[in-house]
């Protein structure tokens, strides 16, 4: 069963948790009990088998054949290699390439599966309703969600992105999705305003009632949805098995994991994997210049009242990391009352402070650091020179924080860095990093080709021919206008 981080709903089944996306009164669903998984048995399994085993242990009310079908996405050709998440060695660390899916971002790992889980959840609940999926995106989630839900019967998906806050390639990827049930809106504001406005819609009694009258429900494709988070836990089990197969670790010896972090979903999945018995030592949370999390780990104060920076790693330009609430829930000893107080503070004052014991518990499981723009650029260049390997700016943030951690902590454990995007998604920034003087003035499309010709790496399929594909209409709205837009366009 699933409970709320704020203790404001009675336990729900997994189908209910996935169908609702988040707790309507505010708060996020978390598993009442985390299963212990005997990863030892996975040693010869393929990705889909591991996915089935891990996901089944959480989704006891969904039919087994649906899950069996769902995990086929990892082997039916949607991912561009036989292994959907290859682990490659770069210098002294492993890089887990999570971007071999159709949209070249790690979000595909979960968003290819979520539609199966969501439609099956509704069916299990016997809700013959249309689902309206609302998704706030800082760039990558939007396209991956559109691709996952495109033409899925009984669903409509609306993606909200901050106007001017996503790269031209990301924008182009979104508007060329096609499909009869996909809608895209540019919101005048930054990602946090976008995400907060969308979360408010989920809790708006007025709109929920209007929806119900039309036999519709809301759900979310953001990592606030348990169905989105769960498939992400799988690849950490996969990573550990790969590490052993490649003889980087002895059987049962812990590894460290570094995750470039934005909304805190990816690293939370690694944290859950650890709680489920996977041998993980330190979790390393890497932020860009929007370093709210790194500051939190130093001070115990989560403070969103600060300048917001647009960086070369836009998917991490986030001040309010939704899933941090789930982590704090665990770190506080599952104290829903305190979570409620802290998040009330956050809404009122833009910040909150946790008690010493909770902070201590946070620090025990996690290290947090950050990298500025210059460091990111240097890291991309240096990694290419030293190892002939190209990092995208998000993954470069992780690499830099990993190197800092290794140097200052003296912890020499084998470490895996989660690589969250193909460098081709951010080709202009990568080219600038490689040689600022030579590679300026390219448009996004020239940049793709240039990056491919210098490195000899192939442009991911999903990014080819984007320029010439017909684009769909984008509605421009203000954060305050989202409710009216939804009511007038969809709830009729
Ligand atoms: C979404 C995203 C992130 C941040 O992941 P979270 O789960 O939100 O922390 C990092 N890098 C890239 C490329 C992303 O698309």
Tab-separated table of C-alpha atoms and ligand atoms in Angstrom:
chain	number	residue	atom	x	y	z
A	1	UNK	CA	0.000	0.000	0.000
A	2	UNK	CA	0.990	3.630	-0.483
A	3	UNK	CA	0.896	6.371	2.107
A	4	UNK	CA	1.282	10.140	1.899
A	5	UNK	CA	4.449	11.976	2.980
A	6	UNK	CA	2.076	14.365	4.746
A	7	UNK	CA	-0.153	11.761	6.345
A	8	UNK	CA	-3.246	13.256	4.773
A	9	UNK	CA	-4.798	10.281	2.987
A	10	UNK	CA	-5.560	6.707	4.023
A	11	UNK	CA	-3.368	4.016	2.454
A	12	UNK	CA	-3.978	3.547	-1.271
A	13	UNK	CA	-3.243	0.642	-3.590
A	14	UNK	CA	-0.500	0.996	-6.183
A	15	UNK	CA	-3.150	1.414	-8.891
A	16	UNK	CA	-4.698	4.292	-6.944
A	17	UNK	CA	-1.321	5.917	-6.300
A	18	UNK	CA	-0.315	5.725	-9.963
A	19	UNK	CA	-3.694	6.819	-11.273
A	20	UNK	CA	-3.734	9.923	-9.047
A	21	UNK	CA	-0.104	10.910	-9.595
A	22	UNK	CA	0.093	12.848	-6.363
A	23	UNK	CA	-1.943	13.073	-3.189
A	24	UNK	CA	-4.810	15.432	-4.076
A	25	UNK	CA	-4.538	17.256	-0.719
A	26	UNK	CA	-0.786	17.805	-1.278
A	27	UNK	CA	1.975	15.343	-0.465
A	28	UNK	CA	3.522	12.467	-2.387
A	29	UNK	CA	2.834	8.765	-2.349
A	30	UNK	CA	5.487	6.503	-0.866
A	31	UNK	CA	5.471	2.736	-0.427
A	32	UNK	CA	4.327	1.769	3.057
A	33	UNK	CA	6.954	-0.995	3.093
A	34	UNK	CA	9.972	-1.126	0.842
A	35	UNK	CA	10.563	-4.735	-0.246
A	36	UNK	CA	13.982	-6.277	0.238
A	37	UNK	CA	15.239	-7.582	-3.081
A	38	UNK	CA	17.723	-10.436	-3.371
A	39	UNK	CA	19.795	-8.913	-6.170
A	40	UNK	CA	22.109	-11.943	-6.036
A	41	UNK	CA	19.683	-13.869	-8.222
A	42	UNK	CA	19.897	-11.236	-10.988
A	43	UNK	CA	23.458	-12.048	-11.925
A	44	UNK	CA	22.614	-13.712	-15.275
A	45	UNK	CA	19.338	-11.918	-15.962
A	46	UNK	CA	18.713	-9.434	-18.749
A	47	UNK	CA	17.337	-5.936	-18.205
A	48	UNK	CA	13.669	-6.806	-18.818
A	49	UNK	CA	13.784	-9.712	-16.388
A	50	UNK	CA	15.221	-7.537	-13.645
A	51	UNK	CA	12.667	-4.833	-14.403
A	52	UNK	CA	9.836	-7.327	-14.117
A	53	UNK	CA	11.075	-8.666	-10.815
A	54	UNK	CA	11.674	-5.261	-9.194
A	55	UNK	CA	8.449	-3.701	-10.462
A	56	UNK	CA	6.269	-6.695	-9.581
A	57	UNK	CA	7.364	-6.478	-5.984
A	58	UNK	CA	5.728	-3.030	-5.784
A	59	UNK	CA	2.686	-3.432	-8.007
A	60	UNK	CA	0.839	-6.356	-6.520
A	61	UNK	CA	-2.559	-5.195	-7.737
A	62	UNK	CA	-1.660	-4.885	-11.431
A	63	UNK	CA	-1.998	-8.006	-13.621
A	64	UNK	CA	1.263	-9.844	-14.229
A	65	UNK	CA	0.744	-9.974	-18.015
A	66	UNK	CA	0.575	-6.177	-18.167
A	67	UNK	CA	3.918	-5.942	-16.419
A	68	UNK	CA	5.385	-8.608	-18.679
A	69	UNK	CA	4.248	-6.583	-21.646
A	70	UNK	CA	5.507	-3.325	-20.199
A	71	UNK	CA	9.082	-4.493	-19.700
A	72	UNK	CA	9.294	-5.547	-23.334
A	73	UNK	CA	9.906	-1.884	-24.177
A	74	UNK	CA	13.524	-2.447	-23.172
A	75	UNK	CA	14.099	-5.104	-25.809
A	76	UNK	CA	11.667	-4.381	-28.646
A	77	UNK	CA	13.918	-1.987	-30.549
A	78	UNK	CA	12.856	1.349	-29.053
A	79	UNK	CA	16.239	1.643	-27.409
A	80	UNK	CA	19.133	1.958	-29.811
A	81	UNK	CA	21.243	-0.808	-28.314
A	82	UNK	CA	20.548	-4.323	-27.039
A	83	UNK	CA	21.424	-3.110	-23.596
A	84	UNK	CA	19.091	-0.202	-22.770
A	85	UNK	CA	21.528	1.142	-20.164
A	86	UNK	CA	25.153	0.332	-21.004
A	87	UNK	CA	27.846	0.801	-18.374
A	88	UNK	CA	31.076	2.073	-19.931
A	89	UNK	CA	34.403	2.727	-18.228
A	90	UNK	CA	35.769	6.259	-18.481
A	91	UNK	CA	38.914	6.845	-16.465
A	92	UNK	CA	38.438	5.585	-12.948
A	93	UNK	CA	34.658	5.584	-12.983
A	94	UNK	CA	31.819	3.843	-14.696
A	95	UNK	CA	29.352	5.831	-16.749
A	96	UNK	CA	25.840	4.502	-16.921
A	97	UNK	CA	24.468	5.718	-20.252
A	98	UNK	CA	20.770	6.201	-19.681
A	99	UNK	CA	20.049	7.986	-22.944
A	100	UNK	CA	19.678	5.255	-25.521
A	101	UNK	CA	15.891	5.598	-25.699
A	102	UNK	CA	13.813	7.295	-28.405
A	103	UNK	CA	14.303	10.856	-27.114
A	104	UNK	CA	17.968	10.574	-26.103
A	105	UNK	CA	17.363	11.482	-22.438
A	106	UNK	CA	17.212	9.246	-19.379
A	107	UNK	CA	13.522	10.068	-18.932
A	108	UNK	CA	12.758	7.419	-21.573
A	109	UNK	CA	13.822	4.691	-19.152
A	110	UNK	CA	10.650	5.367	-17.176
A	111	UNK	CA	8.358	7.171	-19.571
A	112	UNK	CA	8.284	4.328	-22.061
A	113	UNK	CA	6.837	2.129	-19.286
A	114	UNK	CA	4.562	4.591	-17.464
A	115	UNK	CA	1.731	4.497	-20.036
A	116	UNK	CA	1.364	0.739	-19.458
A	117	UNK	CA	1.268	1.188	-15.701
A	118	UNK	CA	-1.135	4.101	-15.857
A	119	UNK	CA	-3.676	2.599	-18.251
A	120	UNK	CA	-3.553	-0.690	-16.370
A	121	UNK	CA	-4.067	1.121	-13.059
A	122	UNK	CA	-7.215	2.786	-14.373
A	123	UNK	CA	-8.497	-0.498	-15.693
A	124	UNK	CA	-7.769	-2.219	-12.382
A	125	UNK	CA	-9.783	0.485	-10.620
A	126	UNK	CA	-12.520	0.014	-13.176
A	127	UNK	CA	-12.399	3.671	-14.067
A	128	UNK	CA	-13.654	4.036	-17.618
A	129	UNK	CA	-12.411	7.564	-17.588
A	130	UNK	CA	-10.286	9.644	-19.800
A	131	UNK	CA	-6.981	10.618	-18.196
A	132	UNK	CA	-5.635	14.103	-18.690
A	133	UNK	CA	-1.923	13.930	-18.056
A	134	UNK	CA	-0.328	17.180	-17.002
A	135	UNK	CA	3.416	17.479	-17.194
A	136	UNK	CA	5.717	20.336	-16.318
A	137	UNK	CA	9.028	20.074	-18.087
A	138	UNK	CA	12.400	21.747	-17.983
A	139	UNK	CA	13.043	20.193	-21.385
A	140	UNK	CA	13.553	16.452	-21.370
A	141	UNK	CA	10.507	15.114	-19.534
A	142	UNK	CA	8.194	16.833	-21.975
A	143	UNK	CA	9.404	15.075	-25.071
A	144	UNK	CA	9.834	11.714	-23.344
A	145	UNK	CA	6.306	11.929	-21.904
A	146	UNK	CA	4.791	12.999	-25.239
A	147	UNK	CA	6.556	10.126	-26.964
A	148	UNK	CA	5.436	7.645	-24.307
A	149	UNK	CA	1.777	8.685	-24.332
A	150	UNK	CA	1.396	9.518	-28.017
A	151	UNK	CA	-1.817	7.879	-29.279
A	152	UNK	CA	-2.298	5.828	-26.100
A	153	UNK	CA	-6.097	5.276	-26.017
A	154	UNK	CA	-8.000	6.986	-23.205
A	155	UNK	CA	-5.257	9.540	-22.566
A	156	UNK	CA	-4.539	13.138	-23.451
A	157	UNK	CA	-1.249	14.680	-22.519
A	158	UNK	CA	-0.523	18.363	-21.976
A	159	UNK	CA	3.067	19.496	-21.534
A	160	UNK	CA	3.995	22.844	-20.003
A	161	UNK	CA	7.472	24.217	-20.547
A	162	UNK	CA	9.010	27.538	-19.506
A	163	UNK	CA	9.070	29.819	-22.525
A	164	UNK	CA	12.694	30.391	-23.533
A	165	UNK	CA	13.855	27.939	-20.862
A	166	UNK	CA	14.442	24.912	-23.079
A	167	UNK	CA	16.952	24.402	-25.872
A	168	UNK	CA	15.907	24.785	-29.528
A	169	UNK	CA	16.482	21.057	-30.028
A	170	UNK	CA	14.277	20.195	-27.043
A	171	UNK	CA	11.548	22.543	-28.237
A	172	UNK	CA	11.704	21.122	-31.740
A	173	UNK	CA	11.623	17.580	-30.366
A	174	UNK	CA	8.424	18.355	-28.468
A	175	UNK	CA	6.507	20.087	-31.225
A	176	UNK	CA	7.305	17.411	-33.818
A	177	UNK	CA	5.800	14.574	-31.780
A	178	UNK	CA	2.585	14.264	-33.733
A	179	UNK	CA	-0.173	12.029	-32.392
A	180	UNK	CA	-3.803	12.971	-31.906
A	181	UNK	CA	-3.673	13.413	-28.134
A	182	UNK	CA	-0.617	15.595	-27.512
A	183	UNK	CA	-0.719	19.276	-26.514
A	184	UNK	CA	2.074	21.709	-25.777
A	185	UNK	CA	2.079	25.004	-23.895
A	186	UNK	CA	4.801	27.568	-23.384
A	187	UNK	CA	4.395	29.141	-19.953
A	188	UNK	CA	5.627	32.661	-19.271
A	189	UNK	CA	7.818	31.934	-16.276
A	190	UNK	CA	10.616	29.648	-15.159
A	191	UNK	CA	10.380	25.922	-14.508
A	192	UNK	CA	9.590	26.304	-10.808
A	193	UNK	CA	6.638	28.573	-11.572
A	194	UNK	CA	5.521	26.114	-14.203
A	195	UNK	CA	5.774	23.124	-11.881
A	196	UNK	CA	4.152	24.908	-8.938
A	197	UNK	CA	1.233	26.045	-11.100
A	198	UNK	CA	0.702	22.504	-12.375
A	199	UNK	CA	0.877	21.046	-8.857
A	200	UNK	CA	-1.750	23.554	-7.749
A	201	UNK	CA	-4.061	22.336	-10.487
A	202	UNK	CA	-3.766	18.806	-9.112
A	203	UNK	CA	-4.987	20.039	-5.734
A	204	UNK	CA	-7.691	22.370	-7.018
A	205	UNK	CA	-11.022	21.024	-5.793
A	206	UNK	CA	-12.903	23.153	-8.260
A	207	UNK	CA	-11.162	21.746	-11.323
A	208	UNK	CA	-11.106	18.189	-10.036
A	209	UNK	CA	-14.852	18.372	-9.644
A	210	UNK	CA	-15.340	19.781	-13.132
A	211	UNK	CA	-13.223	16.927	-14.458
A	212	UNK	CA	-15.170	14.296	-12.563
A	213	UNK	CA	-18.396	15.673	-14.017
A	214	UNK	CA	-16.991	14.940	-17.467
A	215	UNK	CA	-15.763	11.483	-16.438
A	216	UNK	CA	-12.156	12.555	-16.571
A	217	UNK	CA	-9.235	12.376	-14.136
A	218	UNK	CA	-5.851	14.034	-13.863
A	219	UNK	CA	-2.593	12.235	-13.633
A	220	UNK	CA	1.051	13.198	-13.863
A	221	UNK	CA	4.012	12.028	-15.906
A	222	UNK	CA	6.440	13.881	-13.646
A	223	UNK	CA	8.528	12.000	-11.138
A	224	UNK	CA	6.021	12.917	-8.445
A	225	UNK	CA	4.129	9.936	-9.908
A	226	UNK	CA	5.193	6.674	-8.306
A	227	UNK	CA	4.775	4.923	-11.652
A	228	UNK	CA	7.445	7.160	-13.073
A	229	UNK	CA	9.885	6.675	-10.220
A	230	UNK	CA	9.624	2.911	-9.948
A	231	UNK	CA	11.131	2.012	-13.353
A	232	UNK	CA	14.107	4.188	-12.407
A	233	UNK	CA	14.954	1.980	-9.435
A	234	UNK	CA	15.492	-0.879	-11.862
A	235	UNK	CA	18.540	0.542	-13.568
A	236	UNK	CA	20.477	0.777	-10.321
A	237	UNK	CA	20.059	-2.967	-9.843
A	238	UNK	CA	21.149	-3.382	-13.454
A	239	UNK	CA	24.180	-1.164	-12.820
A	240	UNK	CA	25.315	-3.214	-9.897
A	241	UNK	CA	25.024	-6.431	-11.891
A	242	UNK	CA	26.994	-4.840	-14.759
A	243	UNK	CA	29.665	-3.702	-12.343
A	244	UNK	CA	30.137	-7.274	-11.198
A	245	UNK	CA	30.015	-8.718	-14.693
A	246	UNK	CA	32.693	-6.272	-15.757
A	247	UNK	CA	34.693	-7.222	-12.670
A	248	UNK	CA	34.875	-3.697	-11.324
A	249	UNK	CA	33.604	-4.818	-7.923
A	250	UNK	CA	33.721	-7.971	-5.891
A	251	UNK	CA	30.430	-9.730	-5.250
A	252	UNK	CA	28.526	-7.786	-2.610
A	253	UNK	CA	31.021	-4.951	-2.297
A	254	UNK	CA	29.317	-1.536	-2.231
A	255	UNK	CA	29.694	1.012	-5.041
A	256	UNK	CA	29.116	4.757	-4.952
A	257	UNK	CA	26.645	6.431	-7.249
A	258	UNK	CA	26.703	10.006	-8.576
A	259	UNK	CA	23.562	11.557	-9.994
A	260	UNK	CA	23.195	14.927	-11.754
A	261	UNK	CA	20.143	16.165	-9.927
A	262	UNK	CA	17.201	18.423	-10.666
A	263	UNK	CA	13.855	17.286	-9.327
A	264	UNK	CA	15.588	14.641	-7.180
A	265	UNK	CA	13.783	11.709	-8.806
A	266	UNK	CA	16.772	9.909	-10.235
A	267	UNK	CA	18.874	10.018	-7.084
A	268	UNK	CA	15.855	9.099	-4.983
A	269	UNK	CA	15.504	5.937	-7.077
A	270	UNK	CA	19.120	5.071	-6.205
A	271	UNK	CA	18.405	5.772	-2.542
A	272	UNK	CA	15.419	3.426	-2.602
A	273	UNK	CA	17.554	0.752	-4.306
A	274	UNK	CA	19.982	1.055	-1.417
A	275	UNK	CA	17.179	0.717	1.122
A	276	UNK	CA	16.026	-2.358	-0.746
A	277	UNK	CA	19.324	-4.059	-0.099
A	278	UNK	CA	21.491	-3.121	-3.080
A	279	UNK	CA	25.137	-2.654	-2.002
A	280	UNK	CA	25.469	1.104	-2.436
A	281	UNK	CA	27.937	3.131	-0.397
A	282	UNK	CA	27.696	6.880	-0.809
A	283	UNK	CA	25.107	8.588	-2.963
A	284	UNK	CA	26.494	11.759	-4.474
A	285	UNK	CA	23.998	14.449	-5.401
A	286	UNK	CA	25.371	16.851	-8.015
A	287	UNK	CA	23.774	20.244	-8.685
A	288	UNK	CA	24.613	23.042	-11.092
A	289	UNK	CA	24.807	26.710	-10.110
A	290	UNK	CA	21.231	26.417	-8.810
A	291	UNK	CA	22.718	24.828	-5.715
A	292	UNK	CA	19.841	24.767	-3.238
A	293	UNK	CA	20.501	21.125	-2.383
A	294	UNK	CA	24.241	21.518	-1.791
A	295	UNK	CA	23.473	24.414	0.564
A	296	UNK	CA	20.859	22.344	2.341
A	297	UNK	CA	23.334	19.601	3.126
A	298	UNK	CA	25.646	22.217	4.640
A	299	UNK	CA	23.102	24.148	6.664
A	300	UNK	CA	19.906	22.145	7.062
A	301	UNK	CA	18.067	25.050	5.460
A	302	UNK	CA	16.193	24.511	2.223
A	303	UNK	CA	16.026	28.009	0.819
A	304	UNK	CA	14.416	28.745	-2.533
A	305	UNK	CA	14.608	32.523	-2.038
A	306	UNK	CA	17.591	33.145	-4.258
A	307	UNK	CA	18.451	34.125	-7.799
A	308	UNK	CA	17.499	31.590	-10.443
A	309	UNK	CA	20.177	30.870	-13.047
A	310	UNK	CA	19.716	29.606	-16.564
A	311	UNK	CA	22.652	27.267	-17.141
A	312	UNK	CA	24.021	24.921	-19.784
A	313	UNK	CA	22.287	22.089	-17.909
A	314	UNK	CA	18.677	23.341	-18.136
A	315	UNK	CA	17.095	20.110	-16.888
A	316	UNK	CA	18.734	20.845	-13.551
A	317	UNK	CA	17.689	24.496	-13.358
A	318	UNK	CA	15.349	23.820	-10.481
A	319	UNK	CA	15.090	25.386	-7.051
A	320	UNK	CA	12.219	23.329	-5.748
A	321	UNK	CA	13.060	19.656	-6.128
A	322	UNK	CA	9.750	17.828	-5.750
A	323	UNK	CA	11.105	14.453	-4.738
A	324	UNK	CA	13.249	15.853	-1.969
A	325	UNK	CA	10.079	15.629	0.108
A	326	UNK	CA	10.179	11.847	-0.209
A	327	UNK	CA	13.816	11.747	0.866
A	328	UNK	CA	13.130	13.955	3.892
A	329	UNK	CA	10.226	11.715	4.796
A	330	UNK	CA	12.676	8.815	5.133
A	331	UNK	CA	15.447	10.886	6.737
A	332	UNK	CA	13.067	12.211	9.401
A	333	UNK	CA	12.029	8.682	10.350
A	334	UNK	CA	8.821	8.932	8.306
A	335	UNK	CA	7.493	11.804	10.338
A	336	UNK	CA	4.574	13.109	8.279
A	337	UNK	CA	3.780	15.817	10.836
A	338	UNK	CA	7.158	17.416	10.481
A	339	UNK	CA	7.046	17.148	6.684
A	340	UNK	CA	3.729	18.962	6.762
A	341	UNK	CA	5.185	21.763	8.881
A	342	UNK	CA	8.283	22.138	6.720
A	343	UNK	CA	6.343	22.278	3.490
A	344	UNK	CA	3.838	24.721	4.953
A	345	UNK	CA	6.845	26.871	5.826
A	346	UNK	CA	8.143	26.508	2.306
A	347	UNK	CA	4.857	27.662	0.820
A	348	UNK	CA	4.656	30.579	3.249
A	349	UNK	CA	8.279	31.710	3.448
A	350	UNK	CA	10.058	30.076	0.537
A	351	UNK	CA	12.248	28.097	2.906
A	352	UNK	CA	12.377	25.744	5.857
A	353	UNK	CA	14.911	24.363	8.311
A	354	UNK	CA	15.110	20.776	9.465
A	355	UNK	CA	16.220	19.552	12.898
A	356	UNK	CA	19.796	18.423	13.513
A	357	UNK	CA	18.986	14.768	13.664
A	358	UNK	CA	17.248	14.768	10.286
A	359	UNK	CA	20.154	16.675	8.766
A	360	UNK	CA	22.590	14.181	10.208
A	361	UNK	CA	20.636	11.340	8.739
A	362	UNK	CA	20.583	13.085	5.331
A	363	UNK	CA	24.336	13.498	5.429
A	364	UNK	CA	24.961	9.895	6.364
A	365	UNK	CA	23.437	8.601	3.157
A	366	UNK	CA	24.263	11.424	0.821
A	367	UNK	CA	26.979	13.843	-0.153
A	368	UNK	CA	25.974	16.927	-2.119
A	369	UNK	CA	28.123	19.213	-4.228
A	370	UNK	CA	27.783	21.551	-7.160
A	371	UNK	CA	29.677	22.833	-10.178
A	372	UNK	CA	29.637	26.252	-11.798
A	373	UNK	CA	29.468	26.912	-15.528
A	374	UNK	CA	33.187	27.253	-16.078
A	375	UNK	CA	33.878	23.993	-14.269
A	376	UNK	CA	31.280	22.243	-16.397
A	377	UNK	CA	32.883	23.468	-19.607
A	378	UNK	CA	36.379	22.527	-18.398
A	379	UNK	CA	35.191	19.081	-17.402
A	380	UNK	CA	33.696	18.404	-20.839
A	381	UNK	CA	36.941	19.472	-22.538
A	382	UNK	CA	39.215	17.604	-20.160
A	383	UNK	CA	37.220	14.376	-20.307
A	384	UNK	CA	37.379	14.488	-24.082
A	385	UNK	CA	41.111	15.133	-24.158
A	386	UNK	CA	41.918	12.512	-21.532
A	387	UNK	CA	39.496	9.761	-22.457
A	388	UNK	CA	38.050	10.520	-25.865
A	389	UNK	CA	34.607	10.550	-24.275
A	390	UNK	CA	31.988	13.272	-24.649
A	391	UNK	CA	29.882	14.290	-21.664
A	392	UNK	CA	26.736	16.357	-21.974
A	393	UNK	CA	26.648	19.366	-19.600
A	394	UNK	CA	24.378	17.611	-17.062
A	395	UNK	CA	26.613	14.592	-16.817
A	396	UNK	CA	29.632	16.909	-16.679
A	397	UNK	CA	28.190	18.499	-13.537
A	398	UNK	CA	28.140	15.007	-12.050
A	399	UNK	CA	31.687	14.257	-13.165
A	400	UNK	CA	33.056	17.431	-11.595
A	401	UNK	CA	31.278	16.839	-8.291
A	402	UNK	CA	32.489	13.234	-8.314
A	403	UNK	CA	36.100	14.347	-8.805
A	404	UNK	CA	35.792	16.903	-5.996
A	405	UNK	CA	34.288	14.301	-3.711
A	406	UNK	CA	36.977	11.758	-4.450
A	407	UNK	CA	39.702	14.273	-3.786
A	408	UNK	CA	38.361	15.689	-0.575
A	409	UNK	CA	36.908	12.548	0.990
A	410	UNK	CA	39.641	10.046	0.225
A	411	UNK	CA	36.842	7.573	-0.537
A	412	UNK	CA	38.242	5.458	-3.378
A	413	UNK	CA	35.335	3.158	-3.852
A	414	UNK	CA	34.360	2.260	-7.407
A	415	UNK	CA	31.829	4.830	-8.535
A	416	UNK	CA	29.186	4.934	-11.222
A	417	UNK	CA	28.041	8.235	-12.687
A	418	UNK	CA	24.526	8.291	-14.111
A	419	UNK	CA	24.727	9.912	-17.540
A	420	UNK	CA	21.404	11.603	-18.094
A	421	UNK	CA	21.525	12.921	-21.653
A	422	UNK	CA	23.230	12.337	-24.959
A	423	UNK	CA	25.767	15.099	-25.633
A	424	UNK	CA	23.976	15.671	-28.937
A	425	UNK	CA	20.990	17.081	-27.085
A	426	UNK	CA	23.208	19.940	-25.990
A	427	UNK	CA	25.565	20.055	-28.958
A	428	UNK	CA	26.138	23.818	-28.926
A	429	UNK	CA	27.291	23.867	-25.312
A	430	UNK	CA	29.477	20.835	-25.864
A	431	UNK	CA	31.131	22.406	-28.909
A	432	UNK	CA	31.749	25.625	-26.991
A	433	UNK	CA	33.399	23.559	-24.278
A	434	UNK	CA	35.610	21.749	-26.772
A	435	UNK	CA	36.838	24.911	-28.460
A	436	UNK	CA	35.160	28.199	-27.838
A	437	UNK	CA	36.851	30.077	-30.636
A	438	UNK	CA	36.474	27.535	-33.359
A	439	UNK	CA	32.939	26.394	-32.825
A	440	UNK	CA	30.911	29.519	-32.332
A	441	UNK	CA	28.057	30.765	-34.440
A	442	UNK	CA	26.572	27.394	-35.342
A	443	UNK	CA	22.842	26.986	-35.262
A	444	UNK	CA	21.547	23.944	-33.371
A	445	UNK	CA	21.381	21.775	-36.483
A	446	UNK	CA	24.855	22.597	-37.724
A	447	UNK	CA	26.082	21.899	-34.216
A	448	UNK	CA	24.695	18.345	-34.323
A	449	UNK	CA	26.550	17.563	-37.529
A	450	UNK	CA	29.734	19.254	-36.417
A	451	UNK	CA	29.800	17.372	-33.114
A	452	UNK	CA	29.283	14.145	-34.988
A	453	UNK	CA	32.075	14.834	-37.438
A	454	UNK	CA	34.637	15.820	-34.797
A	455	UNK	CA	33.925	12.930	-32.477
A	456	UNK	CA	32.897	10.228	-34.914
A	457	UNK	CA	29.858	9.549	-32.695
A	458	UNK	CA	26.531	8.970	-34.432
A	459	UNK	CA	23.687	11.446	-34.004
A	460	UNK	CA	20.861	9.679	-32.093
A	461	UNK	CA	17.987	8.742	-34.366
A	462	UNK	CA	15.452	10.837	-32.453
A	463	UNK	CA	17.454	13.994	-33.153
A	464	UNK	CA	17.843	13.509	-36.895
A	465	UNK	CA	15.778	15.466	-39.399
A	466	UNK	CA	14.105	17.441	-36.621
A	467	UNK	CA	14.586	20.671	-38.455
A	468	UNK	CA	12.415	19.754	-41.402
A	469	UNK	CA	9.612	17.931	-39.643
A	470	UNK	CA	6.325	19.831	-39.420
A	471	UNK	CA	5.712	21.301	-35.972
A	472	UNK	CA	2.453	21.508	-34.063
A	473	UNK	CA	0.901	24.550	-32.470
A	474	UNK	CA	2.137	25.806	-29.083
A	475	UNK	CA	-0.268	27.695	-26.788
A	476	UNK	CA	1.298	30.562	-24.885
A	477	UNK	CA	-0.041	31.098	-21.391
A	478	UNK	CA	0.825	32.617	-18.024
A	479	UNK	CA	1.170	30.399	-14.931
A	480	UNK	CA	-2.082	31.902	-13.594
A	481	UNK	CA	-3.777	31.116	-16.891
A	482	UNK	CA	-3.206	27.352	-16.781
A	483	UNK	CA	-6.461	26.592	-14.984
A	484	UNK	CA	-8.548	28.565	-17.473
A	485	UNK	CA	-6.693	27.089	-20.393
A	486	UNK	CA	-7.351	23.537	-19.203
A	487	UNK	CA	-10.998	24.221	-18.422
A	488	UNK	CA	-11.716	25.837	-21.763
A	489	UNK	CA	-9.707	23.440	-23.925
A	490	UNK	CA	-10.153	20.056	-22.324
A	491	UNK	CA	-12.957	19.977	-19.773
A	492	UNK	CA	-15.924	20.577	-21.998
B	1	LIG	C1	15.579	15.356	-15.788
B	1	LIG	C2	17.032	15.461	-15.966
B	1	LIG	C3	17.898	15.591	-14.884
B	1	LIG	C4	17.407	15.673	-13.458
B	1	LIG	O1	16.841	14.474	-13.016
B	1	LIG	P1	15.912	14.470	-11.705
B	1	LIG	O2	15.385	13.090	-11.613
B	1	LIG	O3	14.847	15.479	-11.965
B	1	LIG	O4	16.772	14.851	-10.571
B	1	LIG	C5	19.258	15.629	-15.131
B	1	LIG	N1	19.742	15.590	-16.386
B	1	LIG	C6	18.933	15.493	-17.460
B	1	LIG	C7	19.527	15.480	-18.808
B	1	LIG	C8	17.556	15.409	-17.295
B	1	LIG	O5	16.756	15.311	-18.362
